Amino acid sequence: SGVERLGDMIAAAKTIVPFTGAGISTECGIPDFRSPGGLWTRNRPIPFDEFVASQDARDESWRRRFAMEPTFAASKPGRGHRALASLYRAGKVPAVITQNIDNLHQASGFAADHVIELHGNTTYARCIGCGQTYQLDWVRQQFEAEGAAPDCTVCDEPVKTATVSFGQAMPEDAMQRATELSQACDLFIAIGSSLVVWPAAGFPMMAKNCGARLVIINREPTDQDDIADLVIHDDIGESLGPFVGN
Ligand code: OAD
Ligand code: ZN
């Protein structure tokens, strides 16, 4: 089976780099973006330039974020996260590259420095001008007191979740480290991503082009299935559950 072949590839590999998308967190109750019921089937994304230009867009963005808070607050690592954390503890996985913003790799046991967040993190906020960080509770209190999304107390620019919106610059350090990891691994496992958002979607093929074996685990087909050495079109929890260890 695919899972047995994956087990053989994991056993044979020296350096495994996992690359995750929203599909690894759906069993944790967090919706993905493009499946039926996914976030972008319910709400249109608010591009960065709109967030910067419009108080209404900022208010709408924060209302959406606050509506999601009970979901994020209740979420716990799933089988996929736990399997990757086991391989990390075993010394096979140096770091995880993720498009996810939900902090669940950290919660599963990865050191913060070993979670390469390409699209940032939604569990705190940041000023888009000076980079000052804020707790979400502070943003909520300001929003409730003013009836509008707050600006930075230092520089007066808008405060946004510490995530990367469409049209916003990618974090340079994360891009650099993801590049190095992709080029240096011998097994790259893309898990739960539709692989349609770039530049993130470039890492699986970068790893393959640099000589790694490529595994894709995703319920739906992706555009990179044809360059993969193994494709598992199945549930992530079921596929990675057998690798949850000590
Ligand atoms: P998508 O929603 O595009 O893709 C998630 C994939 O996971 C889908 O192809 C699902 O079929 C699959 N999936 C979901 N649950 C699964 C499960 N339990 N088992 C197996 N497969 C499952 O999410 P991403 O690829 O992460 O960025 O999206 C990429 C980026 O688009 C996000 O980081 C976000 C979004 O816009 C920004 O907003 C910048
Ligand atoms: Zn500021």
PDB file of N, CA, C and O in Angstrom, residues 74-127:
ATOM      1  N   ALA A  74      -9.708  26.217  20.475  1.00  0.00           N
ATOM      2  CA  ALA A  74     -10.040  24.839  20.865  1.00  0.00           C
ATOM      3  C   ALA A  74      -9.202  23.804  20.120  1.00  0.00           C
ATOM      4  O   ALA A  74      -9.234  22.620  20.468  1.00  0.00           O
ATOM      5  N   SER A  75      -8.439  24.221  19.102  1.00  0.00           N
ATOM      6  CA  SER A  75      -7.766  23.238  18.243  1.00  0.00           C
ATOM      7  C   SER A  75      -6.547  22.637  18.929  1.00  0.00           C
ATOM      8  O   SER A  75      -5.821  23.316  19.665  1.00  0.00           O
ATOM      9  N   LYS A  76      -6.345  21.356  18.668  1.00  0.00           N
ATOM     10  CA  LYS A  76      -5.179  20.631  19.189  1.00  0.00           C
ATOM     11  C   LYS A  76      -4.527  19.897  18.027  1.00  0.00           C
ATOM     12  O   LYS A  76      -5.197  19.588  17.048  1.00  0.00           O
ATOM     13  N   PRO A  77      -3.225  19.602  18.129  1.00  0.00           N
ATOM     14  CA  PRO A  77      -2.551  18.896  17.030  1.00  0.00           C
ATOM     15  C   PRO A  77      -3.273  17.596  16.665  1.00  0.00           C
ATOM     16  O   PRO A  77      -3.761  16.891  17.543  1.00  0.00           O
ATOM     17  N   GLY A  78      -3.322  17.301  15.374  1.00  0.00           N
ATOM     18  CA  GLY A  78      -3.928  16.063  14.893  1.00  0.00           C
ATOM     19  C   GLY A  78      -2.869  14.982  14.673  1.00  0.00           C
ATOM     20  O   GLY A  78      -1.696  15.163  15.021  1.00  0.00           O
ATOM     21  N   ARG A  79      -3.311  13.878  14.053  1.00  0.00           N
ATOM     22  CA  ARG A  79      -2.380  12.761  13.846  1.00  0.00           C
ATOM     23  C   ARG A  79      -1.231  13.155  12.933  1.00  0.00           C
ATOM     24  O   ARG A  79      -0.087  12.719  13.120  1.00  0.00           O
ATOM     25  N   GLY A  80      -1.517  13.962  11.924  1.00  0.00           N
ATOM     26  CA  GLY A  80      -0.457  14.410  11.023  1.00  0.00           C
ATOM     27  C   GLY A  80       0.602  15.214  11.757  1.00  0.00           C
ATOM     28  O   GLY A  80       1.806  14.961  11.622  1.00  0.00           O
ATOM     29  N   HIS A  81       0.139  16.196  12.544  1.00  0.00           N
ATOM     30  CA  HIS A  81       1.099  17.004  13.320  1.00  0.00           C
ATOM     31  C   HIS A  81       1.927  16.113  14.244  1.00  0.00           C
ATOM     32  O   HIS A  81       3.134  16.286  14.390  1.00  0.00           O
ATOM     33  N   ARG A  82       1.244  15.143  14.890  1.00  0.00           N
ATOM     34  CA  ARG A  82       1.934  14.326  15.881  1.00  0.00           C
ATOM     35  C   ARG A  82       2.932  13.374  15.228  1.00  0.00           C
ATOM     36  O   ARG A  82       4.009  13.101  15.788  1.00  0.00           O
ATOM     37  N   ALA A  83       2.587  12.867  14.050  1.00  0.00           N
ATOM     38  CA  ALA A  83       3.521  11.999  13.328  1.00  0.00           C
ATOM     39  C   ALA A  83       4.787  12.787  12.962  1.00  0.00           C
ATOM     40  O   ALA A  83       5.914  12.301  13.132  1.00  0.00           O
ATOM     41  N   LEU A  84       4.611  14.007  12.461  1.00  0.00           N
ATOM     42  CA  LEU A  84       5.776  14.824  12.089  1.00  0.00           C
ATOM     43  C   LEU A  84       6.613  15.158  13.322  1.00  0.00           C
ATOM     44  O   LEU A  84       7.850  15.140  13.267  1.00  0.00           O
ATOM     45  N   ALA A  85       5.954  15.419  14.445  1.00  0.00           N
ATOM     46  CA  ALA A  85       6.681  15.725  15.685  1.00  0.00           C
ATOM     47  C   ALA A  85       7.479  14.506  16.141  1.00  0.00           C
ATOM     48  O   ALA A  85       8.591  14.649  16.673  1.00  0.00           O
ATOM     49  N   SER A  86       6.941  13.304  15.926  1.00  0.00           N
ATOM     50  CA  SER A  86       7.679  12.084  16.291  1.00  0.00           C
ATOM     51  C   SER A  86       8.955  11.964  15.459  1.00  0.00           C
ATOM     52  O   SER A  86      10.028  11.642  15.984  1.00  0.00           O
ATOM     53  N   LEU A  87       8.844  12.228  14.155  1.00  0.00           N
ATOM     54  CA  LEU A  87      10.014  12.154  13.266  1.00  0.00           C
ATOM     55  C   LEU A  87      11.025  13.258  13.600  1.00  0.00           C
ATOM     56  O   LEU A  87      12.239  13.080  13.450  1.00  0.00           O
ATOM     57  N   TYR A  88      10.519  14.390  14.043  1.00  0.00           N
ATOM     58  CA  TYR A  88      11.384  15.497  14.480  1.00  0.00           C
ATOM     59  C   TYR A  88      12.176  15.081  15.725  1.00  0.00           C
ATOM     60  O   TYR A  88      13.401  15.216  15.779  1.00  0.00           O
ATOM     61  N   ARG A  89      11.462  14.512  16.705  1.00  0.00           N
ATOM     62  CA  ARG A  89      12.140  14.072  17.933  1.00  0.00           C
ATOM     63  C   ARG A  89      13.155  12.973  17.639  1.00  0.00           C
ATOM     64  O   ARG A  89      14.181  12.857  18.300  1.00  0.00           O
ATOM     65  N   ALA A  90      12.856  12.152  16.619  1.00  0.00           N
ATOM     66  CA  ALA A  90      13.769  11.060  16.259  1.00  0.00           C
ATOM     67  C   ALA A  90      14.983  11.571  15.488  1.00  0.00           C
ATOM     68  O   ALA A  90      15.874  10.790  15.134  1.00  0.00           O
ATOM     69  N   GLY A  91      15.003  12.859  15.170  1.00  0.00           N
ATOM     70  CA  GLY A  91      16.151  13.438  14.487  1.00  0.00           C
ATOM     71  C   GLY A  91      16.119  13.294  12.969  1.00  0.00           C
ATOM     72  O   GLY A  91      17.092  13.615  12.290  1.00  0.00           O
ATOM     73  N   LYS A  92      14.984  12.828  12.431  1.00  0.00           N
ATOM     74  CA  LYS A  92      14.889  12.634  10.971  1.00  0.00           C
ATOM     75  C   LYS A  92      14.420  13.894  10.256  1.00  0.00           C
ATOM     76  O   LYS A  92      14.638  14.042   9.052  1.00  0.00           O
ATOM     77  N   VAL A  93      13.700  14.747  10.997  1.00  0.00           N
ATOM     78  CA  VAL A  93      13.116  15.963  10.422  1.00  0.00           C
ATOM     79  C   VAL A  93      13.769  17.168  11.092  1.00  0.00           C
ATOM     80  O   VAL A  93      13.609  17.362  12.292  1.00  0.00           O
ATOM     81  N   PRO A  94      14.549  17.976  10.334  1.00  0.00           N
ATOM     82  CA  PRO A  94      15.201  19.133  10.960  1.00  0.00           C
ATOM     83  C   PRO A  94      14.231  20.277  11.257  1.00  0.00           C
ATOM     84  O   PRO A  94      14.431  21.026  12.213  1.00  0.00           O
ATOM     85  N   ALA A  95      13.197  20.416  10.417  1.00  0.00           N
ATOM     86  CA  ALA A  95      12.248  21.523  10.541  1.00  0.00           C
ATOM     87  C   ALA A  95      11.065  21.238   9.630  1.00  0.00           C
ATOM     88  O   ALA A  95      11.173  20.417   8.710  1.00  0.00           O
ATOM     89  N   VAL A  96       9.944  21.877   9.880  1.00  0.00           N
ATOM     90  CA  VAL A  96       8.778  21.741   9.004  1.00  0.00           C
ATOM     91  C   VAL A  96       8.554  23.073   8.294  1.00  0.00           C
ATOM     92  O   VAL A  96       8.648  24.137   8.905  1.00  0.00           O
ATOM     93  N   ILE A  97       8.291  22.996   6.996  1.00  0.00           N
ATOM     94  CA  ILE A  97       7.894  24.184   6.229  1.00  0.00           C
ATOM     95  C   ILE A  97       6.370  24.182   6.189  1.00  0.00           C
ATOM     96  O   ILE A  97       5.762  23.176   5.804  1.00  0.00           O
ATOM     97  N   THR A  98       5.743  25.271   6.587  1.00  0.00           N
ATOM     98  CA  THR A  98       4.275  25.266   6.581  1.00  0.00           C
ATOM     99  C   THR A  98       3.703  26.535   5.962  1.00  0.00           C
ATOM    100  O   THR A  98       4.301  27.615   6.063  1.00  0.00           O
ATOM    101  N   GLN A  99       2.557  26.353   5.296  1.00  0.00           N
ATOM    102  CA  GLN A  99       1.751  27.494   4.852  1.00  0.00           C
ATOM    103  C   GLN A  99       0.723  27.838   5.919  1.00  0.00           C
ATOM    104  O   GLN A  99      -0.028  28.800   5.773  1.00  0.00           O
ATOM    105  N   ASN A 100       0.667  27.027   6.972  1.00  0.00           N
ATOM    106  CA  ASN A 100      -0.382  27.208   7.969  1.00  0.00           C
ATOM    107  C   ASN A 100       0.001  28.275   8.975  1.00  0.00           C
ATOM    108  O   ASN A 100       1.177  28.536   9.240  1.00  0.00           O
ATOM    109  N   ILE A 101      -1.048  28.870   9.545  1.00  0.00           N
ATOM    110  CA  ILE A 101      -0.902  30.028  10.430  1.00  0.00           C
ATOM    111  C   ILE A 101      -1.438  29.707  11.807  1.00  0.00           C
ATOM    112  O   ILE A 101      -1.596  30.583  12.651  1.00  0.00           O
ATOM    113  N   ASP A 102      -1.728  28.393  12.049  1.00  0.00           N
ATOM    114  CA  ASP A 102      -2.525  28.011  13.222  1.00  0.00           C
ATOM    115  C   ASP A 102      -1.698  27.621  14.440  1.00  0.00           C
ATOM    116  O   ASP A 102      -2.259  27.283  15.476  1.00  0.00           O
ATOM    117  N   ASN A 103      -0.371  27.625  14.329  1.00  0.00           N
ATOM    118  CA  ASN A 103       0.511  27.349  15.469  1.00  0.00           C
ATOM    119  C   ASN A 103       0.487  25.879  15.914  1.00  0.00           C
ATOM    120  O   ASN A 103       1.039  25.543  16.960  1.00  0.00           O
ATOM    121  N   LEU A 104      -0.141  24.975  15.150  1.00  0.00           N
ATOM    122  CA  LEU A 104      -0.305  23.601  15.637  1.00  0.00           C
ATOM    123  C   LEU A 104       0.976  22.775  15.543  1.00  0.00           C
ATOM    124  O   LEU A 104       1.134  21.809  16.290  1.00  0.00           O
ATOM    125  N   HIS A 105       1.907  23.132  14.641  1.00  0.00           N
ATOM    126  CA  HIS A 105       3.199  22.418  14.652  1.00  0.00           C
ATOM    127  C   HIS A 105       3.956  22.730  15.947  1.00  0.00           C
ATOM    128  O   HIS A 105       4.530  21.831  16.566  1.00  0.00           O
ATOM    129  N   GLN A 106       3.936  23.993  16.365  1.00  0.00           N
ATOM    130  CA  GLN A 106       4.579  24.348  17.639  1.00  0.00           C
ATOM    131  C   GLN A 106       3.889  23.588  18.774  1.00  0.00           C
ATOM    132  O   GLN A 106       4.546  23.040  19.658  1.00  0.00           O
ATOM    133  N   ALA A 107       2.563  23.545  18.740  1.00  0.00           N
ATOM    134  CA  ALA A 107       1.817  22.880  19.818  1.00  0.00           C
ATOM    135  C   ALA A 107       2.115  21.382  19.873  1.00  0.00           C
ATOM    136  O   ALA A 107       1.994  20.757  20.917  1.00  0.00           O
ATOM    137  N   SER A 108       2.535  20.801  18.741  1.00  0.00           N
ATOM    138  CA  SER A 108       2.808  19.360  18.703  1.00  0.00           C
ATOM    139  C   SER A 108       4.221  19.043  19.192  1.00  0.00           C
ATOM    140  O   SER A 108       4.571  17.873  19.339  1.00  0.00           O
ATOM    141  N   GLY A 109       5.049  20.058  19.412  1.00  0.00           N
ATOM    142  CA  GLY A 109       6.375  19.803  19.964  1.00  0.00           C
ATOM    143  C   GLY A 109       7.543  20.341  19.158  1.00  0.00           C
ATOM    144  O   GLY A 109       8.692  20.220  19.587  1.00  0.00           O
ATOM    145  N   PHE A 110       7.302  20.932  17.987  1.00  0.00           N
ATOM    146  CA  PHE A 110       8.395  21.563  17.236  1.00  0.00           C
ATOM    147  C   PHE A 110       8.830  22.846  17.959  1.00  0.00           C
ATOM    148  O   PHE A 110       7.973  23.643  18.377  1.00  0.00           O
ATOM    149  N   ALA A 111      10.124  23.048  18.093  1.00  0.00           N
ATOM    150  CA  ALA A 111      10.623  24.343  18.575  1.00  0.00           C
ATOM    151  C   ALA A 111      10.186  25.419  17.585  1.00  0.00           C
ATOM    152  O   ALA A 111      10.154  25.179  16.373  1.00  0.00           O
ATOM    153  N   ALA A 112       9.853  26.597  18.093  1.00  0.00           N
ATOM    154  CA  ALA A 112       9.363  27.676  17.226  1.00  0.00           C
ATOM    155  C   ALA A 112      10.335  27.936  16.077  1.00  0.00           C
ATOM    156  O   ALA A 112       9.920  28.184  14.935  1.00  0.00           O
ATOM    157  N   ASP A 113      11.629  27.842  16.349  1.00  0.00           N
ATOM    158  CA  ASP A 113      12.647  28.125  15.341  1.00  0.00           C
ATOM    159  C   ASP A 113      12.680  27.044  14.244  1.00  0.00           C
ATOM    160  O   ASP A 113      13.300  27.232  13.203  1.00  0.00           O
ATOM    161  N   HIS A 114      12.028  25.905  14.491  1.00  0.00           N
ATOM    162  CA  HIS A 114      12.014  24.819  13.514  1.00  0.00           C
ATOM    163  C   HIS A 114      10.679  24.710  12.789  1.00  0.00           C
ATOM    164  O   HIS A 114      10.391  23.696  12.146  1.00  0.00           O
ATOM    165  N   VAL A 115       9.850  25.752  12.915  1.00  0.00           N
ATOM    166  CA  VAL A 115       8.615  25.844  12.130  1.00  0.00           C
ATOM    167  C   VAL A 115       8.793  27.024  11.181  1.00  0.00           C
ATOM    168  O   VAL A 115       8.842  28.178  11.613  1.00  0.00           O
ATOM    169  N   ILE A 116       8.957  26.705   9.897  1.00  0.00           N
ATOM    170  CA  ILE A 116       9.194  27.756   8.904  1.00  0.00           C
ATOM    171  C   ILE A 116       7.833  28.190   8.369  1.00  0.00           C
ATOM    172  O   ILE A 116       7.213  27.494   7.567  1.00  0.00           O
ATOM    173  N   GLU A 117       7.378  29.341   8.843  1.00  0.00           N
ATOM    174  CA  GLU A 117       6.022  29.817   8.533  1.00  0.00           C
ATOM    175  C   GLU A 117       6.056  30.730   7.311  1.00  0.00           C
ATOM    176  O   GLU A 117       6.382  31.912   7.409  1.00  0.00           O
ATOM    177  N   LEU A 118       5.694  30.167   6.147  1.00  0.00           N
ATOM    178  CA  LEU A 118       5.738  30.956   4.911  1.00  0.00           C
ATOM    179  C   LEU A 118       4.659  32.037   4.894  1.00  0.00           C
ATOM    180  O   LEU A 118       4.844  33.084   4.271  1.00  0.00           O
ATOM    181  N   HIS A 119       3.521  31.752   5.541  1.00  0.00           N
ATOM    182  CA  HIS A 119       2.390  32.689   5.502  1.00  0.00           C
ATOM    183  C   HIS A 119       2.092  33.286   6.877  1.00  0.00           C
ATOM    184  O   HIS A 119       0.993  33.775   7.122  1.00  0.00           O
ATOM    185  N   GLY A 120       3.096  33.238   7.753  1.00  0.00           N
ATOM    186  CA  GLY A 120       2.957  33.901   9.041  1.00  0.00           C
ATOM    187  C   GLY A 120       2.159  33.113  10.065  1.00  0.00           C
ATOM    188  O   GLY A 120       2.059  31.885   9.981  1.00  0.00           O
ATOM    189  N   ASN A 121       1.593  33.833  11.035  1.00  0.00           N
ATOM    190  CA  ASN A 121       0.950  33.209  12.190  1.00  0.00           C
ATOM    191  C   ASN A 121      -0.226  34.086  12.620  1.00  0.00           C
ATOM    192  O   ASN A 121      -0.091  35.300  12.724  1.00  0.00           O
ATOM    193  N   THR A 122      -1.359  33.457  12.858  1.00  0.00           N
ATOM    194  CA  THR A 122      -2.571  34.219  13.179  1.00  0.00           C
ATOM    195  C   THR A 122      -2.837  34.314  14.669  1.00  0.00           C
ATOM    196  O   THR A 122      -3.839  34.900  15.078  1.00  0.00           O
ATOM    197  N   THR A 123      -1.931  33.758  15.484  1.00  0.00           N
ATOM    198  CA  THR A 123      -2.199  33.766  16.925  1.00  0.00           C
ATOM    199  C   THR A 123      -1.697  35.049  17.611  1.00  0.00           C
ATOM    200  O   THR A 123      -1.839  35.198  18.813  1.00  0.00           O
ATOM    201  N   TYR A 124      -1.099  35.945  16.827  1.00  0.00           N
ATOM    202  CA  TYR A 124      -0.785  37.266  17.354  1.00  0.00           C
ATOM    203  C   TYR A 124      -0.903  38.282  16.216  1.00  0.00           C
ATOM    204  O   TYR A 124      -1.151  37.906  15.066  1.00  0.00           O
ATOM    205  N   ALA A 125      -0.740  39.564  16.553  1.00  0.00           N
ATOM    206  CA  ALA A 125      -0.905  40.636  15.569  1.00  0.00           C
ATOM    207  C   ALA A 125       0.379  41.439  15.461  1.00  0.00           C
ATOM    208  O   ALA A 125       1.251  41.368  16.333  1.00  0.00           O
ATOM    209  N   ARG A 126       0.469  42.196  14.353  1.00  0.00           N
ATOM    210  CA  ARG A 126       1.687  42.958  14.099  1.00  0.00           C
ATOM    211  C   ARG A 126       1.321  44.257  13.361  1.00  0.00           C
ATOM    212  O   ARG A 126       0.424  44.254  12.511  1.00  0.00           O
ATOM    213  N   CYS A 127       2.003  45.326  13.696  1.00  0.00           N
ATOM    214  CA  CYS A 127       1.823  46.582  12.957  1.00  0.00           C
ATOM    215  C   CYS A 127       2.456  46.450  11.578  1.00  0.00           C
ATOM    216  O   CYS A 127       3.596  45.994  11.466  1.00  0.00           O
TER     217      CYS A 127
END
